[in-house]
XYZ file of C-alpha atoms in Angstrom:
297
model
C -0.003 -0.077 0.251
C 3.143 2.408 0.940
C 4.094 2.346 -3.155
C 0.920 3.881 -4.014
C 1.118 6.827 -1.084
C 3.584 9.020 -3.591
C 1.620 8.866 -6.588
C -1.539 10.462 -4.167
C 1.168 12.164 -2.530
C 1.235 13.716 -6.419
C -1.665 14.280 -6.763
C -3.211 15.775 -3.764
C -0.280 18.901 -5.002
C -1.272 18.641 -8.955
C -4.885 19.161 -7.474
C -5.570 22.932 -7.223
C -8.503 22.282 -4.747
C -8.513 18.678 -3.309
C -11.895 19.172 -1.939
C -13.810 15.982 -0.034
C -9.912 14.897 -0.005
C -8.193 17.803 1.861
C -7.779 16.488 5.091
C -6.489 13.326 3.518
C -4.081 15.676 1.481
C -3.216 17.131 4.161
C -1.941 13.814 6.634
C -0.816 11.997 3.528
C 2.431 14.497 3.271
C 3.157 14.308 5.609
C 3.544 9.700 5.935
C 7.007 8.141 6.301
C 8.557 7.207 3.167
C 7.562 3.186 2.883
C 6.095 1.953 5.538
C 3.276 -0.211 5.123
C 1.447 -0.173 9.063
C 1.156 4.106 8.904
C 0.122 3.368 5.349
C -2.866 1.059 6.350
C -3.443 3.147 9.419
C -4.634 6.445 7.112
C -6.396 4.841 4.532
C -8.387 3.862 7.658
C -8.592 6.857 8.657
C -10.086 8.464 5.612
C -11.216 5.939 3.368
C -13.876 3.459 3.203
C -14.741 1.078 0.378
C -17.608 1.115 -2.114
C -17.304 -1.324 -4.679
C -17.589 0.141 -8.123
C -17.996 -3.271 -10.325
C -17.035 -5.180 -11.891
C -15.492 -4.264 -16.136
C -12.870 -4.922 -18.044
C -8.635 -3.790 -16.649
C -6.214 -2.933 -19.848
C -2.604 -1.770 -19.524
C -0.340 1.303 -20.940
C 2.561 2.489 -21.452
C 4.530 5.569 -22.440
C 6.571 4.364 -25.507
C 10.736 4.852 -26.656
C 10.473 5.915 -30.229
C 12.328 6.549 -33.471
C 11.290 10.215 -34.544
C 13.530 12.383 -37.664
C 12.774 16.817 -37.372
C 12.547 16.371 -41.821
C 10.353 13.837 -43.589
C 12.656 10.585 -44.873
C 12.445 6.997 -45.860
C 11.519 5.588 -42.299
C 9.785 8.408 -41.119
C 6.575 9.752 -43.426
C 3.960 10.225 -40.079
C 3.534 13.666 -38.875
C 3.072 14.083 -35.353
C 1.361 16.844 -35.700
C 1.415 19.270 -32.763
C -2.537 21.001 -32.376
C -3.982 23.479 -34.684
C -6.223 26.825 -33.104
C -8.022 27.525 -36.865
C -8.007 23.945 -38.240
C -11.458 22.254 -38.946
C -12.469 19.193 -37.705
C -10.787 16.600 -39.972
C -11.151 12.790 -39.201
C -7.955 10.799 -39.896
C -8.036 10.111 -43.835
C -8.715 13.616 -43.329
C -5.517 14.726 -41.723
C -2.939 12.989 -43.269
C -4.793 14.358 -47.034
C -4.326 17.851 -45.760
C -0.280 17.546 -44.407
C 0.810 15.844 -48.056
C -0.463 18.394 -49.259
C 1.440 21.422 -47.844
C -1.787 22.346 -46.680
C -1.843 21.067 -42.524
C -2.401 24.774 -40.750
C -0.602 23.364 -38.009
C 3.092 22.707 -36.440
C 4.778 19.437 -37.403
C 6.518 18.745 -34.398
C 8.541 15.282 -35.571
C 8.645 12.656 -38.386
C 8.351 9.196 -37.200
C 7.447 4.986 -38.781
C 4.031 5.452 -39.552
C 2.680 2.188 -37.695
C 4.777 3.322 -34.076
C 3.452 6.979 -34.938
C -0.570 5.202 -34.852
C 0.652 3.603 -31.395
C 2.362 6.278 -30.349
C -1.191 8.405 -30.222
C -3.698 5.243 -29.045
C -0.996 5.310 -25.945
C -0.263 9.707 -25.232
C 2.966 9.919 -25.026
C 6.259 9.397 -25.424
C 10.006 9.843 -25.497
C 11.197 10.586 -29.438
C 14.859 9.790 -29.702
C 16.678 11.718 -32.918
C 18.533 10.253 -35.365
C 21.874 11.181 -33.013
C 19.894 9.911 -29.960
C 18.790 13.075 -28.866
C 15.578 12.104 -26.498
C 12.504 15.232 -26.269
C 9.578 14.144 -24.524
C 6.053 13.702 -26.253
C 2.661 15.091 -24.188
C -0.630 14.365 -24.602
C -1.350 17.852 -26.399
C -5.784 17.164 -27.193
C -7.421 15.475 -29.116
C -9.484 16.136 -32.753
C -13.653 16.067 -32.839
C -14.279 12.280 -34.217
C -14.697 9.321 -31.575
C -11.499 6.488 -31.116
C -12.451 2.663 -32.966
C -10.112 0.145 -31.799
C -8.485 -1.716 -35.181
C -8.497 -4.583 -33.300
C -12.656 -5.351 -33.033
C -12.040 -4.075 -37.057
C -9.835 -7.572 -37.628
C -12.229 -9.260 -35.721
C -14.718 -7.707 -37.570
C -13.277 -8.434 -41.137
C -11.840 -12.810 -40.198
C -8.792 -11.532 -39.785
C -8.329 -12.213 -36.367
C -9.929 -14.066 -33.714
C -10.084 -12.294 -30.882
C -7.616 -13.501 -27.759
C -5.344 -12.485 -31.175
C -5.267 -9.572 -30.493
C -2.749 -7.275 -28.249
C -0.950 -4.022 -29.330
C 2.045 -7.211 -30.117
C -0.009 -9.375 -33.036
C -1.737 -5.639 -34.001
C 1.259 -4.211 -34.640
C 2.593 -7.485 -36.515
C -0.331 -6.771 -38.567
C 0.804 -3.080 -39.211
C 3.509 -3.890 -40.503
C 3.107 -7.218 -42.712
C 0.508 -5.893 -44.243
C 0.702 -3.876 -47.828
C 1.577 -0.310 -46.809
C -2.217 1.073 -48.052
C -4.086 -1.537 -46.651
C -2.162 -0.771 -43.536
C -2.901 3.201 -43.964
C -6.479 1.856 -45.047
C -6.895 -0.085 -41.529
C -5.496 2.167 -38.590
C -7.722 4.443 -40.644
C -10.314 2.995 -39.192
C -9.396 4.480 -36.154
C -11.154 8.245 -37.140
C -8.972 9.782 -33.995
C -5.924 11.944 -33.852
C -4.612 12.636 -31.055
C -2.298 15.390 -31.196
C 1.581 15.528 -29.157
C 2.828 19.092 -27.181
C 6.588 19.101 -26.252
C 7.134 18.070 -23.331
C 11.007 18.527 -21.915
C 10.096 20.123 -18.850
C 9.852 16.237 -17.079
C 12.690 14.790 -16.251
C 13.908 11.638 -17.958
C 13.440 9.406 -14.602
C 9.975 10.140 -13.905
C 6.658 8.876 -15.868
C 4.833 11.469 -18.233
C 2.327 13.620 -16.830
C -1.625 12.337 -17.311
C -4.676 14.812 -17.503
C -4.410 15.053 -13.241
C -0.901 17.314 -14.134
C 0.773 14.959 -12.194
C 3.946 12.782 -13.307
C 2.450 8.829 -13.852
C 3.863 6.102 -11.661
C 4.010 3.264 -13.052
C 2.442 0.266 -11.972
C 0.261 2.330 -9.418
C -1.348 5.333 -11.403
C -4.088 4.821 -13.850
C -6.635 6.565 -16.390
C -10.515 6.399 -15.276
C -13.664 7.571 -17.034
C -13.906 10.589 -14.395
C -17.738 10.701 -15.149
C -17.853 8.308 -12.187
C -14.575 8.327 -10.944
C -13.062 11.985 -9.550
C -9.453 12.088 -10.471
C -7.232 12.368 -7.594
C -8.885 9.282 -5.833
C -7.242 6.194 -4.969
C -8.943 2.736 -6.392
C -8.531 -0.541 -5.520
C -7.559 -3.282 -8.352
C -7.732 -7.492 -7.841
C -7.191 -8.101 -11.413
C -4.216 -11.096 -13.407
C -0.875 -9.927 -14.390
C -0.926 -10.637 -18.166
C 1.722 -12.030 -18.428
C 2.328 -14.031 -15.383
C -1.085 -14.919 -14.632
C -0.938 -14.116 -10.892
C -2.800 -12.745 -8.914
C -2.535 -8.709 -9.291
C -3.849 -6.997 -7.032
C -3.258 -3.686 -5.319
C -4.256 0.051 -4.066
C -4.220 2.921 -7.623
C -4.549 6.046 -7.790
C -6.380 7.560 -10.420
C -3.935 10.171 -12.625
C -5.392 10.080 -16.011
C -8.437 9.411 -18.640
C -8.336 8.111 -22.208
C -10.598 7.980 -25.741
C -11.630 4.097 -24.965
C -11.887 3.924 -20.587
C -15.153 4.288 -19.917
C -17.874 2.941 -17.149
C -17.312 2.567 -13.523
C -15.289 0.340 -13.924
C -13.406 0.655 -16.810
C -8.831 0.708 -15.689
C -5.725 1.251 -18.185
C -3.078 0.591 -15.502
C 0.050 2.732 -16.467
C 3.218 0.093 -16.386
C 5.634 2.252 -17.314
C 7.794 3.418 -20.548
C 10.311 1.146 -22.579
C 9.738 -2.921 -24.247
C 8.953 -4.330 -21.342
C 7.112 -1.654 -19.655
C 5.294 -2.290 -23.518
C 5.237 -5.543 -23.674
C 2.554 -5.642 -20.670
C 0.588 -3.459 -20.935
C 0.389 -4.664 -25.207
C -1.153 -8.219 -23.596
C -3.263 -6.320 -20.852
C -6.911 -6.980 -21.390
C -8.764 -9.249 -18.096
C -11.618 -9.204 -16.489
C -11.114 -7.512 -13.073
C -12.849 -5.409 -10.118
C -12.589 -2.076 -9.034
C -13.402 -0.087 -5.135
C -12.701 3.862 -4.998
C -11.337 4.164 -2.169
C -13.666 7.461 -0.454
C -13.385 10.323 1.956
C -15.046 9.628 5.324
C -17.935 13.065 5.441
C -16.902 13.138 1.873
């Protein structure tokens, strides 16, 4: 439990007005690091669990991808900053506007099309230039079109069995398919995510979530804030995506996502790099969620 306390403390700092969490935030700031007994006493004093039911628990991570400052072979997909005056276009429309040289906003960098697509799904990443320079990319907005999971499209077309769908299997399909066929499938998801440089983030920390606090590997989750307030503590029970062993832990609602809908829906942040990607890409498990409600709140 104590491992989730720093994530909760960071969320408290990010909230301008913690509201019902004010008293808990004040005490959390004084908790000794790594003290399980103190953490348990703190939780029992300030919170009571409320079942949110059973739902889908997925995972996400911060990918590391190669980027280029100019369009070049292997770097043909644009990473775009939001353009306030741009008309609302779907994915195909945005790509066409860029190809015609008519996109009114900034092109931050260029990447491999499949890498760029999955970067948009994850919402943040670490771009590595050819000279080894690393820059952080953070979520900066999206178009008004709904997110459509292309794994579902592959299932509907009979190209993949439901039980075989994962980030890794979808990536492999896109990389093996003819480029035009891969592009057409990705355009089946009309949603487009825009980015901004996040050079303010330290290399040893996670990306910033919707709450504004850095995400903590294994302790931060994205939720549907229509049901769960950001900054909330949750208890989740599910299975580890790689080992299959029971996974239960205290986590903090620090982020949101286009596909995260429902009271018992959670997306667990695994960290950054290949190891985190392996777990995040395989995680699609049933689980139970309890929201820790502030006592007297």
